[in-house]
Structures are given as C-alpha cells and as structure tokens.
PDB file of C-alpha atoms and ligand atoms in Angstrom:
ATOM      1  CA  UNK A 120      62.624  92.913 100.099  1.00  0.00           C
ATOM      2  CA  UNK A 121      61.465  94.577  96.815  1.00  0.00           C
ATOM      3  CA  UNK A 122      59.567  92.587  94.252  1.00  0.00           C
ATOM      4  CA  UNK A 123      61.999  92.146  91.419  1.00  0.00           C
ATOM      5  CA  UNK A 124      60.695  92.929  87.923  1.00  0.00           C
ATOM      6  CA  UNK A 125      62.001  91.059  84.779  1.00  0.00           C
ATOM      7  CA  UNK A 126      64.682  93.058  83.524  1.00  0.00           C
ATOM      8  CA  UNK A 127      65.962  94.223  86.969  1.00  0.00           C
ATOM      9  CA  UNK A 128      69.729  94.301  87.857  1.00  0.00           C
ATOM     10  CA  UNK A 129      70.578  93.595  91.388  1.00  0.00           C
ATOM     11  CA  UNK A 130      73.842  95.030  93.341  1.00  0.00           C
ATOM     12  CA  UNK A 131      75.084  93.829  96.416  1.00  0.00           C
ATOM     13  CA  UNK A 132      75.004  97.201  98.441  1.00  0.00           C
ATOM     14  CA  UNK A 133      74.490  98.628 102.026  1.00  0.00           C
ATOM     15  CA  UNK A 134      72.630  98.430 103.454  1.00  0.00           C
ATOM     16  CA  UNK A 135      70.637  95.979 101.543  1.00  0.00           C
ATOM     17  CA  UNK A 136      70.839  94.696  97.620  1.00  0.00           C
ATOM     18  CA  UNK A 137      70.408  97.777  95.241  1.00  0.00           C
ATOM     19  CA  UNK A 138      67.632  96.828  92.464  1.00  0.00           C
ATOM     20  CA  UNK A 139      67.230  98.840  89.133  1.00  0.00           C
ATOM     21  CA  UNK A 140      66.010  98.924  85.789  1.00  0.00           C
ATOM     22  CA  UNK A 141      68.975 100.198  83.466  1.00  0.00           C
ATOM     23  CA  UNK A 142      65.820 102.307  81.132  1.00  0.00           C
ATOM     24  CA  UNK A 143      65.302 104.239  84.184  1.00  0.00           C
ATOM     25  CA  UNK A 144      68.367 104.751  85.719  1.00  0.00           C
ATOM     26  CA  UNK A 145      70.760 107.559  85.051  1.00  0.00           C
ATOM     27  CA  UNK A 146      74.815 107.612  86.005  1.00  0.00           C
ATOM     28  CA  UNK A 147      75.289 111.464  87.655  1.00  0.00           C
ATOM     29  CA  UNK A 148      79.225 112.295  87.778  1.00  0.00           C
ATOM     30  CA  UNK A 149      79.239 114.963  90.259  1.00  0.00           C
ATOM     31  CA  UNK A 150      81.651 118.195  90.026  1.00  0.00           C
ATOM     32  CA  UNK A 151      84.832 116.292  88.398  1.00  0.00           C
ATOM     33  CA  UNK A 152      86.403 119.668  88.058  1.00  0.00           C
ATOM     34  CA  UNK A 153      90.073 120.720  88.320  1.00  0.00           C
ATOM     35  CA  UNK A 154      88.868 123.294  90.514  1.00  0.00           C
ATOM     36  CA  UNK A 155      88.585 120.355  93.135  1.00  0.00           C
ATOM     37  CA  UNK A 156      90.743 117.699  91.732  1.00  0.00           C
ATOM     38  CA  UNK A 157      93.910 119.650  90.923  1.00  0.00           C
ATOM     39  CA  UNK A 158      96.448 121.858  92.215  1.00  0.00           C
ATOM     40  CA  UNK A 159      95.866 125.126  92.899  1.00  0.00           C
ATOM     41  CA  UNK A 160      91.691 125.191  92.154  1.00  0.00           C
ATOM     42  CA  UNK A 161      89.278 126.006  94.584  1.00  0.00           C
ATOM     43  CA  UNK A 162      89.791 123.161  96.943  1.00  0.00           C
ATOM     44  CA  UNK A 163      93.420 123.406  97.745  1.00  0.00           C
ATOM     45  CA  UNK A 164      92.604 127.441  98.156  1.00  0.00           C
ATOM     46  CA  UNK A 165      90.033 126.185 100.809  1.00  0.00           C
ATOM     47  CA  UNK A 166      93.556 124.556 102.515  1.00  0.00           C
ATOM     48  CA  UNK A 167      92.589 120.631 101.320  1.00  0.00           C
ATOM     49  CA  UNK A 168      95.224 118.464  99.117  1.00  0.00           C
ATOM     50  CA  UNK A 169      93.628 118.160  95.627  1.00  0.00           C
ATOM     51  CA  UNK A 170      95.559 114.541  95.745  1.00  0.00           C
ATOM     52  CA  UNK A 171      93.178 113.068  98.259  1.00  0.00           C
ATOM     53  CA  UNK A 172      90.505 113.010  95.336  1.00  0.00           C
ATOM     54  CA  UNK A 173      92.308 111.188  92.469  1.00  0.00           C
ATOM     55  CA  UNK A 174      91.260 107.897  93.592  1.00  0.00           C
ATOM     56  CA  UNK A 175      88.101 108.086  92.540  1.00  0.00           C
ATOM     57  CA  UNK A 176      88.959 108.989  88.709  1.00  0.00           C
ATOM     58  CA  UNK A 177      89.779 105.423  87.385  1.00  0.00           C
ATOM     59  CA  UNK A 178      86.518 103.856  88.605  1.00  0.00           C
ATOM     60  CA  UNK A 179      84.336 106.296  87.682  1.00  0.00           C
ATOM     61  CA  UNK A 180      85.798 105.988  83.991  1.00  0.00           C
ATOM     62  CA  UNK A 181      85.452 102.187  84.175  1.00  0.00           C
ATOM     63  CA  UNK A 182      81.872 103.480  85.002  1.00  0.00           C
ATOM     64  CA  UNK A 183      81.198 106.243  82.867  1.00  0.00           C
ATOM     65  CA  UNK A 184      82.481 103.321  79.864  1.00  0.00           C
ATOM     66  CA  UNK A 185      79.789 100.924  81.217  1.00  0.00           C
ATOM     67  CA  UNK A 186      77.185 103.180  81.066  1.00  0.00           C
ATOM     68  CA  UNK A 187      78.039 104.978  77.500  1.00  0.00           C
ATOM     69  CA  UNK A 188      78.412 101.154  76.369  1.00  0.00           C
ATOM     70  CA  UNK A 189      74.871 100.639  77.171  1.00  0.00           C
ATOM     71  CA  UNK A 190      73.171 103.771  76.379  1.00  0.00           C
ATOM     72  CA  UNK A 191      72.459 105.046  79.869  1.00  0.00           C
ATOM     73  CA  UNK A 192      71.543 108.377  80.449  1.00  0.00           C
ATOM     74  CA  UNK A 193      74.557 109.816  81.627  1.00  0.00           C
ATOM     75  CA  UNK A 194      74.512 113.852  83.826  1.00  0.00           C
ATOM     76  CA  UNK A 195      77.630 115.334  84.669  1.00  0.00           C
ATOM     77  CA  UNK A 196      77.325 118.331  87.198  1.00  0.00           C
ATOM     78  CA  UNK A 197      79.693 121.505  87.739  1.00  0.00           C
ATOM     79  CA  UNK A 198      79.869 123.627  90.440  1.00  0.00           C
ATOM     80  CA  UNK A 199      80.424 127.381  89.500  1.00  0.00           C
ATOM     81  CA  UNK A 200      79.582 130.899  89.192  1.00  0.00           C
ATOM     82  CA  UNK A 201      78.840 133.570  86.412  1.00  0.00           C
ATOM     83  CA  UNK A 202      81.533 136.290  85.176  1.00  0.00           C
ATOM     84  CA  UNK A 203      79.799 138.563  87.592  1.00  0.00           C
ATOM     85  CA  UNK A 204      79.381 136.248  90.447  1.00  0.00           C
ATOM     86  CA  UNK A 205      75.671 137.060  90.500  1.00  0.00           C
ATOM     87  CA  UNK A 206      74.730 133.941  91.375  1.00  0.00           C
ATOM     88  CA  UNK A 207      76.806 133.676  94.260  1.00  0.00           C
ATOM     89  CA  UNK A 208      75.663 134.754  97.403  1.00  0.00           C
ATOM     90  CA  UNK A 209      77.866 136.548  99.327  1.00  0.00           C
ATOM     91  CA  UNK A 210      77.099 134.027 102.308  1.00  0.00           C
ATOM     92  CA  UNK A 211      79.145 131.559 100.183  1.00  0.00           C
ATOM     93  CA  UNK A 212      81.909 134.453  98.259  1.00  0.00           C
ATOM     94  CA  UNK A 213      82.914 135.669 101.939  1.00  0.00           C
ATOM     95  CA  UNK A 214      83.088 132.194 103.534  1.00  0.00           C
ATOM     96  CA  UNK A 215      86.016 131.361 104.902  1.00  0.00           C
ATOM     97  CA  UNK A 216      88.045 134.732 105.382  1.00  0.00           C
ATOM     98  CA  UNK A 217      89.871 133.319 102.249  1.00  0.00           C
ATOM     99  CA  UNK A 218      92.939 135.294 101.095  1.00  0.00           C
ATOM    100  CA  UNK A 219      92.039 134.109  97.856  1.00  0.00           C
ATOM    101  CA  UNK A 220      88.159 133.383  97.305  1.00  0.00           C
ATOM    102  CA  UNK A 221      85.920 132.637  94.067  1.00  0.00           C
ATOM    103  CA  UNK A 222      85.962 134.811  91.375  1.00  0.00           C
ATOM    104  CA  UNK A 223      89.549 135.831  92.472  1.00  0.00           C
ATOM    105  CA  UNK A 224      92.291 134.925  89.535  1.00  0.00           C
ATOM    106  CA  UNK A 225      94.056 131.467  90.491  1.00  0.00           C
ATOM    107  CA  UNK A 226      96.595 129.411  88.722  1.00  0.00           C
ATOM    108  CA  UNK A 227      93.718 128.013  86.729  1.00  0.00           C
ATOM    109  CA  UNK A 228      91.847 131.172  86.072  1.00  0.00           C
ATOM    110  CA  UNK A 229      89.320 132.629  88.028  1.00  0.00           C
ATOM    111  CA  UNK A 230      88.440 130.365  91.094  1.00  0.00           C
ATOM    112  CA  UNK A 231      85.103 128.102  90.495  1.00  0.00           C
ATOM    113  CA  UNK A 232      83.870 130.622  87.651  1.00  0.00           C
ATOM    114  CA  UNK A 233      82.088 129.497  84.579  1.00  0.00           C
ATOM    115  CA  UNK A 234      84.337 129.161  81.387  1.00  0.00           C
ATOM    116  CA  UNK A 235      87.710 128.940  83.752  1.00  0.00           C
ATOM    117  CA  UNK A 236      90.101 126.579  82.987  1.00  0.00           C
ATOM    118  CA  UNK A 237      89.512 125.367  86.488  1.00  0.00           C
ATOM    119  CA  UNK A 238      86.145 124.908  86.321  1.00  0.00           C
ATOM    120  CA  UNK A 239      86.189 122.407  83.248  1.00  0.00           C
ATOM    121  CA  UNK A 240      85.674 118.580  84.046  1.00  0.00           C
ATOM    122  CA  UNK A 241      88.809 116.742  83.960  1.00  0.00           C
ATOM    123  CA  UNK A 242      89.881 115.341  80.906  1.00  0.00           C
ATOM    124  CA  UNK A 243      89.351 111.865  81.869  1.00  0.00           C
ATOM    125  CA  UNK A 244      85.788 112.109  82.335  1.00  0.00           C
ATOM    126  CA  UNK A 245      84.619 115.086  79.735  1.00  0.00           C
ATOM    127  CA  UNK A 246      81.111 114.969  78.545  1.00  0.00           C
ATOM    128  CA  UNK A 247      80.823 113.602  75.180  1.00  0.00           C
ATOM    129  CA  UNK A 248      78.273 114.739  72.553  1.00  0.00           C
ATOM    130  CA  UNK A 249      74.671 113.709  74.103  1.00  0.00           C
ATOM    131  CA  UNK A 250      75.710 113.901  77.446  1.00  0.00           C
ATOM    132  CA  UNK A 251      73.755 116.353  79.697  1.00  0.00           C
ATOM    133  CA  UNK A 252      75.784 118.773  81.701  1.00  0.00           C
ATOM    134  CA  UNK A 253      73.847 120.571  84.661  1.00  0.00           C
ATOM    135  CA  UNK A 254      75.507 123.818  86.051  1.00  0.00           C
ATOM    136  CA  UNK A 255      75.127 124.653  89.253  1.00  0.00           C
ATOM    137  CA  UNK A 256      75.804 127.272  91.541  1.00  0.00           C
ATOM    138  CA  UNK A 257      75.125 125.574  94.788  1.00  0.00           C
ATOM    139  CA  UNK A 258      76.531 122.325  96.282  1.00  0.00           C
ATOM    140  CA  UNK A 259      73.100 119.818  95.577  1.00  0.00           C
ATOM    141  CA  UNK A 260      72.343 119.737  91.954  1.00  0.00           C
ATOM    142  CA  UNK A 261      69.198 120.194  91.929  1.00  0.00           C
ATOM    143  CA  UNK A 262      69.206 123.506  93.564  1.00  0.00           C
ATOM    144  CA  UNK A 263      68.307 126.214  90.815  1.00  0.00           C
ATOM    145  CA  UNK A 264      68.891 124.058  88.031  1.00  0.00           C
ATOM    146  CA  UNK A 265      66.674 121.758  85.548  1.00  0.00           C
ATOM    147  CA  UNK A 266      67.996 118.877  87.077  1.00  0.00           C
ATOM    148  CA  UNK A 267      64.622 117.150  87.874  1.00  0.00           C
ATOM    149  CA  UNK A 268      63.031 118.282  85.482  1.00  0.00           C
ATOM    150  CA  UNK A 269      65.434 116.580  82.860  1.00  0.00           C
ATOM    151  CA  UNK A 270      65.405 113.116  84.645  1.00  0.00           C
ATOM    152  CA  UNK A 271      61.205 113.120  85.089  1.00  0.00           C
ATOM    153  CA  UNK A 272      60.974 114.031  81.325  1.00  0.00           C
ATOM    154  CA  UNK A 273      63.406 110.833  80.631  1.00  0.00           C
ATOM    155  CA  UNK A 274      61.350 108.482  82.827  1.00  0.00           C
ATOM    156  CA  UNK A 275      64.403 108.309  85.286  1.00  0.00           C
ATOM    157  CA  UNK A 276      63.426 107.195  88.865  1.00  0.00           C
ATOM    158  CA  UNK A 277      67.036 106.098  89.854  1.00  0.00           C
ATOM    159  CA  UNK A 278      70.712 107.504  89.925  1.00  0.00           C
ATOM    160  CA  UNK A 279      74.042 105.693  89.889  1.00  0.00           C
ATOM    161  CA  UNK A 280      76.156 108.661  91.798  1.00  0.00           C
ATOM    162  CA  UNK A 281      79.853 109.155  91.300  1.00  0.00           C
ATOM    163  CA  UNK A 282      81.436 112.779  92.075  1.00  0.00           C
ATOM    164  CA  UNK A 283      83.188 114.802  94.344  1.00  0.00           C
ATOM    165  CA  UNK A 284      83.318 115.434  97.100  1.00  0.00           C
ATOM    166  CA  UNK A 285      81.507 112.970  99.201  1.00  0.00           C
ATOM    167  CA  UNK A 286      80.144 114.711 101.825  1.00  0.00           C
ATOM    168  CA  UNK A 287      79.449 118.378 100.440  1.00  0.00           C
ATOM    169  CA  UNK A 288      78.359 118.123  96.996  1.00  0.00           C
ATOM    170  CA  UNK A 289      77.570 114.189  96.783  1.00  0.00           C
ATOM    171  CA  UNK A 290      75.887 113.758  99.680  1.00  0.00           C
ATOM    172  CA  UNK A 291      74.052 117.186  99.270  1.00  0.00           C
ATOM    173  CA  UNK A 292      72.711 116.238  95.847  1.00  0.00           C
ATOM    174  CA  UNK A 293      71.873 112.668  97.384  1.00  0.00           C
ATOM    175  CA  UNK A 294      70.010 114.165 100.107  1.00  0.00           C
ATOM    176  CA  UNK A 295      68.391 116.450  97.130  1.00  0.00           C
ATOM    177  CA  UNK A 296      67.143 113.209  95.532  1.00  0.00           C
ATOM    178  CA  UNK A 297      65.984 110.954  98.219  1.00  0.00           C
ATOM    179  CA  UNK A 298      63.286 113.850  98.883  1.00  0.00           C
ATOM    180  CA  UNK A 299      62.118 113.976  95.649  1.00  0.00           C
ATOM    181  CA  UNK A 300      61.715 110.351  95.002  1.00  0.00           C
ATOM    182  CA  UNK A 301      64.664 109.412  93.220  1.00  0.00           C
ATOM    183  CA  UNK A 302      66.488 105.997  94.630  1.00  0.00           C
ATOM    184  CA  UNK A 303      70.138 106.554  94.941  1.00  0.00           C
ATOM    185  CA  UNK A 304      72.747 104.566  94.972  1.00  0.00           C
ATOM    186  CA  UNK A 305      76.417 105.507  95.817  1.00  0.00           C
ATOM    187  CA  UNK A 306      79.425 103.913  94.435  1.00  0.00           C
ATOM    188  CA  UNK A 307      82.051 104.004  97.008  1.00  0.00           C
ATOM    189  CA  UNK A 308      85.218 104.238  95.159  1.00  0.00           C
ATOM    190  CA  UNK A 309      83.821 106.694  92.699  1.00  0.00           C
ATOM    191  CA  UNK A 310      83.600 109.804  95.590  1.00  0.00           C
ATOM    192  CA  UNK A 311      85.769 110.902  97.392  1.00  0.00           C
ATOM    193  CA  UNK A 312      86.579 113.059 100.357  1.00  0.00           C
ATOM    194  CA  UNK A 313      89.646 115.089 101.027  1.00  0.00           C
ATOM    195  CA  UNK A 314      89.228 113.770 104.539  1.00  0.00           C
ATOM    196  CA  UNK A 315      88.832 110.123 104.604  1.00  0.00           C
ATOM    197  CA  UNK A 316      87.079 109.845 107.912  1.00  0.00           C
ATOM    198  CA  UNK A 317      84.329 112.079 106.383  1.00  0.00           C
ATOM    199  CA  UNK A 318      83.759 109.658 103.233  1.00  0.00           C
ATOM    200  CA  UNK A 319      82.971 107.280 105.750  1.00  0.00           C
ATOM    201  CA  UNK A 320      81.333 108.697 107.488  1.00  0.00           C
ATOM    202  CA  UNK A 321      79.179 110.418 104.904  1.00  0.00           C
ATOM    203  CA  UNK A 322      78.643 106.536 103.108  1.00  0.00           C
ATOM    204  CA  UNK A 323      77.685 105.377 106.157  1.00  0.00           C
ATOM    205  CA  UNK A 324      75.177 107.900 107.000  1.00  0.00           C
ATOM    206  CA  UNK A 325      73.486 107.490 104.215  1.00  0.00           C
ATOM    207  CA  UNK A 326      73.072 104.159 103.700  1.00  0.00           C
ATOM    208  CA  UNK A 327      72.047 104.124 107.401  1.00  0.00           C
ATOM    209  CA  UNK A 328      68.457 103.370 109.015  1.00  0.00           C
ATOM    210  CA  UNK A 329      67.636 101.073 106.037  1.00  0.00           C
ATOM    211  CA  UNK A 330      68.931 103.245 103.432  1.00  0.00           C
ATOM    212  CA  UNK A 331      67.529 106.784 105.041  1.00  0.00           C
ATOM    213  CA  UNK A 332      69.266 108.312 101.858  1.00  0.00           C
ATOM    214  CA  UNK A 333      70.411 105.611  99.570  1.00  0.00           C
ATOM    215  CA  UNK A 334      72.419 102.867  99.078  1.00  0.00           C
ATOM    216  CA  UNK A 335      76.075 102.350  98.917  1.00  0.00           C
ATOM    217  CA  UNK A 336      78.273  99.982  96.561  1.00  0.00           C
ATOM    218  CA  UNK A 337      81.887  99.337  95.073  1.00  0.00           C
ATOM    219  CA  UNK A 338      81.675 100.473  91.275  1.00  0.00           C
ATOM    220  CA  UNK A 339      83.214  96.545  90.833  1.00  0.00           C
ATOM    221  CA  UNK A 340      79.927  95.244  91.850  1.00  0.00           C
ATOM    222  CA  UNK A 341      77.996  97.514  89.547  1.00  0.00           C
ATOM    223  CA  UNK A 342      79.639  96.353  86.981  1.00  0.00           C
ATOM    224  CA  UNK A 343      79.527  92.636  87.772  1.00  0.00           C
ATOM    225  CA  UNK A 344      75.509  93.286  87.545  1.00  0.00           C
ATOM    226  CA  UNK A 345      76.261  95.397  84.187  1.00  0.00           C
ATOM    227  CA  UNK A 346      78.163  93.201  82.559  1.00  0.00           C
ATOM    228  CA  UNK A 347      75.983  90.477  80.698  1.00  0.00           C
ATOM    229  CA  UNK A 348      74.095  93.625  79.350  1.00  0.00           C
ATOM    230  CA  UNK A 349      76.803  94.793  76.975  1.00  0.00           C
ATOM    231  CA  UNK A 350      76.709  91.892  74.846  1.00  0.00           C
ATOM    232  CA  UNK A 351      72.715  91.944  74.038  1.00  0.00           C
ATOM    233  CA  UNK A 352      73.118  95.549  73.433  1.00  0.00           C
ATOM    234  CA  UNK A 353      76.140  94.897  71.236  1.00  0.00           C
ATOM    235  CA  UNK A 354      73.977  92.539  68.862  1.00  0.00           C
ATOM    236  CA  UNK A 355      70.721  94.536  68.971  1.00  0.00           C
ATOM    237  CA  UNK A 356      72.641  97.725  67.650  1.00  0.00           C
ATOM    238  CA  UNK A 357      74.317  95.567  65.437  1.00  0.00           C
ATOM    239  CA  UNK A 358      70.892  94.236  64.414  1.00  0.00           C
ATOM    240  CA  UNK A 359      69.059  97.572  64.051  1.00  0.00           C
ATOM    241  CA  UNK A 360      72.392  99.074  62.385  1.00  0.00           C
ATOM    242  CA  UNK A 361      71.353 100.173  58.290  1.00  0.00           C
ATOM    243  CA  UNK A 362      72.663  96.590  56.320  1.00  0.00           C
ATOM    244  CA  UNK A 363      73.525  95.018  59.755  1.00  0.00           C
ATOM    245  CA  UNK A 364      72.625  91.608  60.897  1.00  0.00           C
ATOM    246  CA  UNK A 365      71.897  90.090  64.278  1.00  0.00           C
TER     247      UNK A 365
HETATM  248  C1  C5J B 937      82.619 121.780  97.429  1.00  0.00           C
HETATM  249  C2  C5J B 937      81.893 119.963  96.032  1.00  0.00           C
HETATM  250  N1  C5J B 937      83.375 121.008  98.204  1.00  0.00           N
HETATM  251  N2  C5J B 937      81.812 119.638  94.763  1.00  0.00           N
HETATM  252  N3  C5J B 937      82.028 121.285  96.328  1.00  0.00           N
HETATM  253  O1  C5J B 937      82.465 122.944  97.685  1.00  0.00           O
HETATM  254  O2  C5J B 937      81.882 119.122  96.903  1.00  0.00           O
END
C-alpha cells in the first residue's frame, strides 16, 4: 500500500485503490472524434458500428465537468493526418485493402485528415479555451507529439484517461505512459470498444499483475472521491475573486 499524503484522493479501482493528488493529475480525453464515433468516419469505413462507442460520451462529460469545475489540467487528443498525408506512413494509408482509406473524401470530409469535419471532437466534449489539444498522427499520444513534454512542464505525474477506443488508441497511449512514469488510471465507462469483449479484455490487461499498466475505475467512483473538492474550490475562487468574499 502507498503512503497517503495529505491532500490525496483515493478511488476504489483494480486492481487496488487508485491514489492521487488533483495538482498533479491531468484528465486526457482520447480521440472523441466523429471520425470514430459517428456514421460514416473512419471507423465504420474500417467495417465497425460507430454506435458501439456512444456509451462512453455521457460519463466522460460528467467527467470532463468535474475536472473543468476544479481546475484540472485537462488534454484532449486527435488522431489525424496532414492535407498531404505526409505524416502517414503508408504502412498505416494501405492497411486494410480499404475501398475507401484515409485521406479519401467520406461523408464527413476527408477520412481522419486534419481540419475535416470528421476529424473534429464531438460536440459534447469540445475543448474549451485553455484546454490543450495534442494532435497526433499515430495511435499512442505521445508518439511524435509534445505530449510529455507538456505534462512534465505542468508538474503532472498522473492521468485520469477517458477516450476511444479502448484497446488501440487508449490502451496504446496507456502503455505510452506507464513507461515513462506517468500513473494511469482508466475509467471504465469513459472508453469504449467497438467490440465489447476487447474492452474487457483490454481493462483487464492492464490493470493486471498489480497494475502492470494502470489502474481501472467507474467514472462514478472518481467522482465520489472528487466531489467534496468542488465546494472548497467554489469558496476559494470566490475568495480570491476582485471584491469577493470567502
Ligand atoms: C483507431 C483510435 N482505432 N482512436 N484509433 O485507429 O483508437
């Protein structure tokens, strides 16, 4: 068991409790694109039902509110490519013997291409102003992007993970993390797989061998933990607001 430092939260998780420090803990809302989560983007071209993924919208909002409420840092991730597919090798543009690949026009613009309609986050969980937004062309997140470098500079040693899909880009980026020291932990019902059995699957291994990769919670019990936090940070902005008072 870790010793528990004054100020840190504690989540009932698996394989054992999750413990973190809210200053140094970031939420990371992986690839919540429409190119994955709706009709006609790059998943359902890849032969998957975009459908299967809704689930986990709802409680990463409830999430993505806790977390804004408090001042977290908050990273949202999307997967795609430049204009001139550049940055994609052709390892990953051929995969698949697709009769319609990335960069190729979809219903939503060009397939899992920067500036697409398809490649935007989904309305209910946009960035808002002061949110970071990593870009990435590969499925972890930290792969060619500033990723670490951002959370080291903020003091962040921990990530709350929400995103899509659990067991490419999620567990990827999870993987990513454990080896460079970051402490992960995975809220359940905030991924999601287009195939159930590989969520599972996917939580499970992770969480396995005494958390080989991280840790793995229900977003209900994050926010249990979360919860008596939003009123002292109500009152101390309310304190430290110009003519406000305690
Ligand atoms: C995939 C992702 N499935 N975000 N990307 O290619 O999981």
């Amino acid at each position: 068991m870790n010793d528990v430092m004054p100020g840190t939260l504690r989540v009932p998780a698996n394989p054992y409790d999750y413990t973190f420090d809210v200053g140094s803990t970031a939420l990371v809302v992986i690839d919540m694109q429409g190119d994955f989560l709706l009709p006609g983007g790059f998943g359902e071209v890849l032969g998957n039902d975009a459908s299967r993924l809704r689930p986990a919208i709802q409680p990463s909002m409830r999430v993505l509110a806790a977390a804004r409420e408090l001042g977290m840092l908050v990273v949202h991730t999307r997967e795609g490519h430049l204009a001139d597919l550049s940055d994609c090798p052709p390892a990953k543009r051929l995969r698949g013997q697709l009769a319609l690949g990335i960069g190729d026009p979809g219903p939503m613009g060009r397939i899992l291409v920067r500036g697409e309609p398809g490649w935007e986050i989904v309305p209910e969980l946009a960035p808002i102003a002061g949110e970071i937004v990593i870009d990435k062309p590969g499925k972890g997140a930290f792969f060619a992007t500033p990723l670490d470098h951002v959370l080291l500079s903020r003091g962040i040693s921990s990530l709350l993970v929400a995103g899509v899909t659990t067991e490419v880009c999620v567990q990827t980026t999870v993987r990513e993390a454990n080896d460079r020291g970051y402490e992960c932990l995975v809220l359940a019902d905030c991924t999601a797989s287009y195939y159930p059995e590989f969520h599972e699957a996917t939580l499970a291994m992770l969480a396995s061998q005494g958390a080989i990769a991280g840790w793995v919670a229900d977003s209900a019990d994050l926010l249990a933990a979360l919860a008596p936090l939003a009123p002292l940070v109500r009152r101390m902005r309310r304190a430290f607001a110009v003519g406000g008072a305690a």
